[in-house]
Amino acid sequence: MNFYLVGERNNIAGSRKFKRLIEEKKYEEALEISREQIENGASIIDINLDDALLDSKVEMEIFLKTLSNDIAVSQIPIMIDSSNFDVIEVALKNIPGKAIVNSISLKEGEKEFLRKAKVIKSYGAAVVVMTFDEEGQAVEYNKKIDVCKRAYNLLVENGWKKENIVFDPNILTIGTGREEDRYHAVDFIRATEWISKNLKGAKISGGISNLSFAFRGNSNLRKLIHDRFLEKAIKNGLNMGIVNPNEEVIEFSEELVTLVDRLIDGEDVVDEVLEKFKTVVVDRKSNSDLSLSKIEKNVEERLKTKILEGKVRDLESDIDEALKSYKALDIIQNILMVALEEVGDRFEKGEFYLPQIIKSAVVMENAVKYLTPHIKQKETYKKSKRKILMCTVKGDVHDIGKNITKTVLTCNGYDFIDLGVMVDKETIYNSAVEYKVDAVTLSGLITPSLSEMKEVLDLFDKNNKTIPIIIAGAATSKLHTALKLEPVYKKSVFYTTDASSTVVLLDSLLGEASKIFKEKVENEYQNLRELYYSNKNNTITKDISTARLNGIHKSYNPIAPKSFEKKVLQIQIQNVLKNIDWSIFLSTLKVKGSSEEKTVLDEAYRTLKDWSSKNIVIKVIYKICEVSKNNDFLDIAGMKIPLIRNQGSTNESLADYFEEEDYLGIFIASIKPDNETDIFQQLLANTLVEASSEYLQEYISKSNWNIHIKPAIGYPCLPDHSLKKDIFEFLKAENIGVKLSENFSMKPLSTVCGIYIGNPKSEYISPRIILDDQIEEISKVRLISPTILKRYMGL
């Protein structure tokens, strides 16, 4: 049986070098990566140009036309790898030889599956079918083969040649430490064997690097896992493997090979594997530090290791020893900062994870604090990469994202000035001028912060400044930045998604190619604006009266609660553990699915246990009320709650789930972590308060009144943040120690406020089109000017 290596390095997401070359329009150099892969044994080249900042269709066409002029590469089958079918169609029109489309699936149903298959077939291409269906990804063996059999029959019935059908039964990550992930390799190999025996003529492919993703950063271990897995999978019918053909050949001991075989076979040997690989010595530069945890002989190496591993034990005694040979400033700049920059480099490469760099930054902070009294008055720091001013804007108290970014910037050699939270525009402007900063970052979690950001930009613009300002935070988006913010402060506003992206952005913004980068972003924002206004012109809109008439009322028979009494509760942490969804917590820390996931979860549970011992609890206040409805307004004892209605082609509103006389719940839940300045603890508290709202819904539903959904104030269902003020006053929220800022940001940070709806037909909605007539109607009822109301709603 033939096996084909599929080269994976012509992938924007998988190769930073390839991405850079495409961004710089160096297509010939990018093609050199294809040639290298062919020279190293690749039989097929996988090409993926999916990236939010690129026009993937244009880039795909140019790159494939460049490829078609290359004698060697144009003779090799091309695998088009894209999640955008428009990109796939462009590629099919420009591939000189045999094409393989990666991929289609049954995720969107049979009709869409067959539509795409028909297009692919018309070009004579082969197709990779991923094992997804309408229910999601096929994880277990039986589901994998069921999806493959169904897709195979559909394609064959529609005239597909069996040899042009390729199945990818999803290679999923092993070695995470979770029981449910242990058998992913086994399930894939079993599915491979079944397909090769039962779906005659079809081929089988897989992305091999997915298997070892939990060990990202340990290239030797990953290489061995890939080799052993391929040997087993090929014997069972695997025809294609998407790999890096440039990996070096490495010899491993028989003991290690056996241990990795056991891991692939589903045995719980993750700790044994990691422990064994600590002692592996490989004659290769990138792996020279595998035994990092050994005790180095000199003080310089010990201090470096403390930074790299984030360990503070004996830090001060090591510093005292170093002070016998070095000046305090030299220790900071030539030993500690060098190590910290290595932490930043490893984070960028995916070798280190966010919890690790947070620990490293804490060690650095402690070291600098200890060394500061030893710095002589005339000594000065070397110039850092650049100086960045950071803050959360006026009215917003959230700073977790800012603090994470600050940590990552520190590890990447940037100096920063942190103004903290709730910072007014004058302070931001004056500080930027006084400290002669190279860039400013504005952060905001709640939608009123968007207006504050606009005022800051306006102040900089009026004073003819050109200091780049970076926009970040949960309330922000690239589209909003392009539409509302960049036009205020032309060519100097840049949106970023998270901490690691901020580093990349600053490196581009303040680097040698700054001018080219700024022009690229400016063009991107202009394209976004043109696309938005073009779509807006074609958007169906309705006045609020018409929209209300077109709303679909979901009637039901309201059931009165057992009690209308206001309740104040203290919920013990152990009661909500079963309600915790760890996915956002792990994703924010960049460890989801990685080898660090189990370590982080263990630390989280230890922290929760410590909080419980200190009697830290979730504080809750809630009440079920009688409510009357008038149009789209609810009236609770004189408190008016507007329920926003969409004014587009559909006209849904939460008001559709209420009868004229009905019931409504209102609630606040909050927890204050032991240390609010600790990023890990604050993220953990956020996770816990979300879990507590789930627990509270279950508790109230069982004991008092059945709840179906619990929309939170400030989210798309209820975008007006000022409603928090009414609810806080109505419930007397100060009794559980929570309060609001002037822009309705809640304190403690880990606080949630919302309503309960009892209609079993109710669903969460997201009104996208809200016109001025609806705003004016709400304005009259709530006695808030339309301009201010829009600000509170982020419009």
PDB file of C-alpha atoms in Angstrom, residues 330-487:
ATOM      1  CA  ASP A 330      23.629  44.573  35.656  1.00  0.00           C
ATOM      2  CA  ILE A 331      21.797  41.685  37.330  1.00  0.00           C
ATOM      3  CA  ILE A 332      18.458  43.106  36.201  1.00  0.00           C
ATOM      4  CA  GLN A 333      19.471  43.949  32.644  1.00  0.00           C
ATOM      5  CA  ASN A 334      22.050  41.309  31.736  1.00  0.00           C
ATOM      6  CA  ILE A 335      20.744  38.261  33.575  1.00  0.00           C
ATOM      7  CA  LEU A 336      17.077  38.619  34.551  1.00  0.00           C
ATOM      8  CA  MET A 337      15.813  40.601  31.529  1.00  0.00           C
ATOM      9  CA  VAL A 338      17.671  38.315  29.104  1.00  0.00           C
ATOM     10  CA  ALA A 339      15.936  35.325  30.703  1.00  0.00           C
ATOM     11  CA  LEU A 340      12.571  37.117  30.669  1.00  0.00           C
ATOM     12  CA  GLU A 341      12.931  37.899  26.955  1.00  0.00           C
ATOM     13  CA  GLU A 342      13.585  34.196  26.377  1.00  0.00           C
ATOM     14  CA  VAL A 343      10.275  33.507  28.161  1.00  0.00           C
ATOM     15  CA  GLY A 344       8.600  35.912  25.723  1.00  0.00           C
ATOM     16  CA  ASP A 345      10.225  34.222  22.725  1.00  0.00           C
ATOM     17  CA  ARG A 346       9.087  30.800  23.883  1.00  0.00           C
ATOM     18  CA  PHE A 347       5.556  32.057  24.432  1.00  0.00           C
ATOM     19  CA  GLU A 348       5.484  33.403  20.872  1.00  0.00           C
ATOM     20  CA  LYS A 349       6.653  30.020  19.567  1.00  0.00           C
ATOM     21  CA  GLY A 350       3.979  28.170  21.548  1.00  0.00           C
ATOM     22  CA  GLU A 351       6.542  26.489  23.807  1.00  0.00           C
ATOM     23  CA  PHE A 352       5.410  28.343  26.949  1.00  0.00           C
ATOM     24  CA  TYR A 353       1.862  29.015  28.103  1.00  0.00           C
ATOM     25  CA  LEU A 354       0.295  32.029  29.773  1.00  0.00           C
ATOM     26  CA  PRO A 355       0.380  30.649  33.361  1.00  0.00           C
ATOM     27  CA  GLN A 356       4.128  30.122  32.935  1.00  0.00           C
ATOM     28  CA  ILE A 357       4.838  33.680  31.821  1.00  0.00           C
ATOM     29  CA  ILE A 358       2.666  35.081  34.630  1.00  0.00           C
ATOM     30  CA  LYS A 359       4.809  33.154  37.131  1.00  0.00           C
ATOM     31  CA  SER A 360       7.994  34.341  35.407  1.00  0.00           C
ATOM     32  CA  ALA A 361       6.805  37.958  35.589  1.00  0.00           C
ATOM     33  CA  VAL A 362       6.081  37.573  39.323  1.00  0.00           C
ATOM     34  CA  VAL A 363       9.648  36.320  39.903  1.00  0.00           C
ATOM     35  CA  MET A 364      10.983  39.288  37.934  1.00  0.00           C
ATOM     36  CA  GLU A 365       8.845  41.709  39.933  1.00  0.00           C
ATOM     37  CA  ASN A 366      10.089  40.258  43.238  1.00  0.00           C
ATOM     38  CA  ALA A 367      13.698  40.353  42.049  1.00  0.00           C
ATOM     39  CA  VAL A 368      13.529  43.992  40.916  1.00  0.00           C
ATOM     40  CA  LYS A 369      11.843  44.977  44.178  1.00  0.00           C
ATOM     41  CA  TYR A 370      14.648  43.320  46.154  1.00  0.00           C
ATOM     42  CA  LEU A 371      17.397  44.828  43.973  1.00  0.00           C
ATOM     43  CA  THR A 372      16.050  48.401  43.781  1.00  0.00           C
ATOM     44  CA  PRO A 373      17.605  49.598  47.101  1.00  0.00           C
ATOM     45  CA  HIS A 374      20.994  48.394  45.769  1.00  0.00           C
ATOM     46  CA  ILE A 375      20.862  50.530  42.599  1.00  0.00           C
ATOM     47  CA  LYS A 376      23.166  53.515  42.855  1.00  0.00           C
ATOM     48  CA  GLN A 377      21.741  56.952  42.104  1.00  0.00           C
ATOM     49  CA  LYS A 378      23.787  57.598  38.938  1.00  0.00           C
ATOM     50  CA  GLU A 379      23.067  54.215  37.351  1.00  0.00           C
ATOM     51  CA  THR A 380      20.536  54.244  34.512  1.00  0.00           C
ATOM     52  CA  TYR A 381      18.599  51.517  32.746  1.00  0.00           C
ATOM     53  CA  LYS A 382      19.383  50.576  29.184  1.00  0.00           C
ATOM     54  CA  LYS A 383      16.768  51.756  26.726  1.00  0.00           C
ATOM     55  CA  SER A 384      13.984  49.173  26.435  1.00  0.00           C
ATOM     56  CA  LYS A 385      12.320  48.113  23.210  1.00  0.00           C
ATOM     57  CA  ARG A 386       9.723  50.922  23.524  1.00  0.00           C
ATOM     58  CA  LYS A 387       7.560  52.591  26.199  1.00  0.00           C
ATOM     59  CA  ILE A 388       3.828  51.823  26.279  1.00  0.00           C
ATOM     60  CA  LEU A 389       1.115  53.657  28.266  1.00  0.00           C
ATOM     61  CA  MET A 390      -1.645  51.312  29.460  1.00  0.00           C
ATOM     62  CA  CYS A 391      -5.010  51.961  31.089  1.00  0.00           C
ATOM     63  CA  THR A 392      -8.669  51.015  31.384  1.00  0.00           C
ATOM     64  CA  VAL A 393     -10.841  53.985  30.425  1.00  0.00           C
ATOM     65  CA  LYS A 394     -13.063  56.110  32.672  1.00  0.00           C
ATOM     66  CA  GLY A 395     -16.056  54.337  34.206  1.00  0.00           C
ATOM     67  CA  ASP A 396     -14.625  50.826  33.661  1.00  0.00           C
ATOM     68  CA  VAL A 397     -12.977  48.879  36.474  1.00  0.00           C
ATOM     69  CA  HIS A 398     -11.953  45.750  34.550  1.00  0.00           C
ATOM     70  CA  ASP A 399      -8.240  45.195  34.142  1.00  0.00           C
ATOM     71  CA  ILE A 400      -7.614  41.443  33.788  1.00  0.00           C
ATOM     72  CA  GLY A 401      -6.915  41.628  30.056  1.00  0.00           C
ATOM     73  CA  LYS A 402      -4.729  44.697  30.552  1.00  0.00           C
ATOM     74  CA  ASN A 403      -2.734  42.978  33.269  1.00  0.00           C
ATOM     75  CA  ILE A 404      -2.203  39.878  31.125  1.00  0.00           C
ATOM     76  CA  THR A 405      -1.026  42.098  28.265  1.00  0.00           C
ATOM     77  CA  LYS A 406       1.301  43.966  30.633  1.00  0.00           C
ATOM     78  CA  THR A 407       2.874  40.672  31.677  1.00  0.00           C
ATOM     79  CA  VAL A 408       3.371  39.513  28.093  1.00  0.00           C
ATOM     80  CA  LEU A 409       4.835  42.894  27.060  1.00  0.00           C
ATOM     81  CA  THR A 410       7.282  42.733  29.956  1.00  0.00           C
ATOM     82  CA  CYS A 411       8.496  39.354  28.764  1.00  0.00           C
ATOM     83  CA  ASN A 412       8.987  40.794  25.293  1.00  0.00           C
ATOM     84  CA  GLY A 413      11.231  43.654  26.340  1.00  0.00           C
ATOM     85  CA  TYR A 414       8.717  46.512  26.453  1.00  0.00           C
ATOM     86  CA  ASP A 415       8.639  49.146  29.182  1.00  0.00           C
ATOM     87  CA  PHE A 416       5.206  50.286  30.329  1.00  0.00           C
ATOM     88  CA  ILE A 417       3.384  52.857  32.413  1.00  0.00           C
ATOM     89  CA  ASP A 418       0.179  51.461  33.904  1.00  0.00           C
ATOM     90  CA  LEU A 419      -2.349  54.144  34.850  1.00  0.00           C
ATOM     91  CA  GLY A 420      -4.759  51.535  36.237  1.00  0.00           C
ATOM     92  CA  VAL A 421      -8.541  51.607  35.824  1.00  0.00           C
ATOM     93  CA  MET A 422     -11.219  54.312  35.462  1.00  0.00           C
ATOM     94  CA  VAL A 423      -8.746  56.744  33.886  1.00  0.00           C
ATOM     95  CA  ASP A 424     -10.159  59.983  32.424  1.00  0.00           C
ATOM     96  CA  LYS A 425      -9.133  61.258  28.988  1.00  0.00           C
ATOM     97  CA  GLU A 426      -7.118  64.227  30.296  1.00  0.00           C
ATOM     98  CA  THR A 427      -4.944  61.977  32.473  1.00  0.00           C
ATOM     99  CA  ILE A 428      -4.352  59.610  29.557  1.00  0.00           C
ATOM    100  CA  TYR A 429      -3.392  62.451  27.207  1.00  0.00           C
ATOM    101  CA  ASN A 430      -1.192  64.323  29.685  1.00  0.00           C
ATOM    102  CA  SER A 431       0.611  61.127  30.733  1.00  0.00           C
ATOM    103  CA  ALA A 432       1.267  60.130  27.119  1.00  0.00           C
ATOM    104  CA  VAL A 433       2.837  63.543  26.441  1.00  0.00           C
ATOM    105  CA  GLU A 434       4.755  63.747  29.716  1.00  0.00           C
ATOM    106  CA  TYR A 435       6.332  60.287  29.441  1.00  0.00           C
ATOM    107  CA  LYS A 436       6.877  60.550  25.655  1.00  0.00           C
ATOM    108  CA  VAL A 437       5.392  57.125  25.111  1.00  0.00           C
ATOM    109  CA  ASP A 438       5.609  55.232  21.820  1.00  0.00           C
ATOM    110  CA  ALA A 439       2.051  53.889  21.981  1.00  0.00           C
ATOM    111  CA  VAL A 440      -1.075  53.889  24.169  1.00  0.00           C
ATOM    112  CA  THR A 441      -3.393  50.945  24.886  1.00  0.00           C
ATOM    113  CA  LEU A 442      -7.016  51.615  25.881  1.00  0.00           C
ATOM    114  CA  SER A 443      -8.961  48.766  27.437  1.00  0.00           C
ATOM    115  CA  GLY A 444     -12.681  48.353  28.163  1.00  0.00           C
ATOM    116  CA  LEU A 445     -15.045  45.509  28.985  1.00  0.00           C
ATOM    117  CA  ILE A 446     -18.425  47.281  29.009  1.00  0.00           C
ATOM    118  CA  THR A 447     -20.008  49.017  26.006  1.00  0.00           C
ATOM    119  CA  PRO A 448     -20.121  52.542  27.557  1.00  0.00           C
ATOM    120  CA  SER A 449     -16.302  52.334  27.448  1.00  0.00           C
ATOM    121  CA  LEU A 450     -16.484  52.631  23.663  1.00  0.00           C
ATOM    122  CA  SER A 451     -17.703  56.229  23.978  1.00  0.00           C
ATOM    123  CA  GLU A 452     -14.955  56.975  26.492  1.00  0.00           C
ATOM    124  CA  MET A 453     -12.390  55.641  24.021  1.00  0.00           C
ATOM    125  CA  LYS A 454     -13.821  57.883  21.319  1.00  0.00           C
ATOM    126  CA  GLU A 455     -13.410  60.939  23.573  1.00  0.00           C
ATOM    127  CA  VAL A 456      -9.777  59.998  24.257  1.00  0.00           C
ATOM    128  CA  LEU A 457      -9.090  59.702  20.524  1.00  0.00           C
ATOM    129  CA  ASP A 458     -10.791  63.031  19.878  1.00  0.00           C
ATOM    130  CA  LEU A 459      -8.555  64.746  22.457  1.00  0.00           C
ATOM    131  CA  PHE A 460      -5.399  63.340  20.846  1.00  0.00           C
ATOM    132  CA  ASP A 461      -6.649  64.374  17.404  1.00  0.00           C
ATOM    133  CA  LYS A 462      -7.508  67.940  18.452  1.00  0.00           C
ATOM    134  CA  ASN A 463      -3.966  68.316  19.774  1.00  0.00           C
ATOM    135  CA  ASN A 464      -2.511  67.049  16.461  1.00  0.00           C
ATOM    136  CA  LYS A 465      -0.857  63.994  18.003  1.00  0.00           C
ATOM    137  CA  THR A 466       0.086  60.899  16.012  1.00  0.00           C
ATOM    138  CA  ILE A 467       0.906  58.544  18.899  1.00  0.00           C
ATOM    139  CA  PRO A 468      -0.522  55.111  17.941  1.00  0.00           C
ATOM    140  CA  ILE A 469      -3.463  54.073  20.127  1.00  0.00           C
ATOM    141  CA  ILE A 470      -4.359  50.409  20.489  1.00  0.00           C
ATOM    142  CA  ILE A 471      -7.958  49.440  21.228  1.00  0.00           C
ATOM    143  CA  ALA A 472      -8.618  46.264  23.228  1.00  0.00           C
ATOM    144  CA  GLY A 473     -11.119  44.594  25.519  1.00  0.00           C
ATOM    145  CA  ALA A 474     -14.308  42.550  25.396  1.00  0.00           C
ATOM    146  CA  ALA A 475     -16.467  45.535  24.382  1.00  0.00           C
ATOM    147  CA  THR A 476     -14.352  46.273  21.318  1.00  0.00           C
ATOM    148  CA  SER A 477     -14.254  44.784  17.835  1.00  0.00           C
ATOM    149  CA  LYS A 478     -12.390  45.334  14.588  1.00  0.00           C
ATOM    150  CA  LEU A 479     -15.561  46.478  12.835  1.00  0.00           C
ATOM    151  CA  HIS A 480     -16.467  49.005  15.552  1.00  0.00           C
ATOM    152  CA  THR A 481     -12.884  50.292  15.493  1.00  0.00           C
ATOM    153  CA  ALA A 482     -13.060  50.752  11.713  1.00  0.00           C
ATOM    154  CA  LEU A 483     -16.502  52.419  11.782  1.00  0.00           C
ATOM    155  CA  LYS A 484     -16.490  54.559  14.924  1.00  0.00           C
ATOM    156  CA  LEU A 485     -12.957  55.010  16.236  1.00  0.00           C
ATOM    157  CA  GLU A 486     -10.382  55.104  13.433  1.00  0.00           C
ATOM    158  CA  PRO A 487     -12.155  57.963  11.581  1.00  0.00           C
TER     159      PRO A 487
END
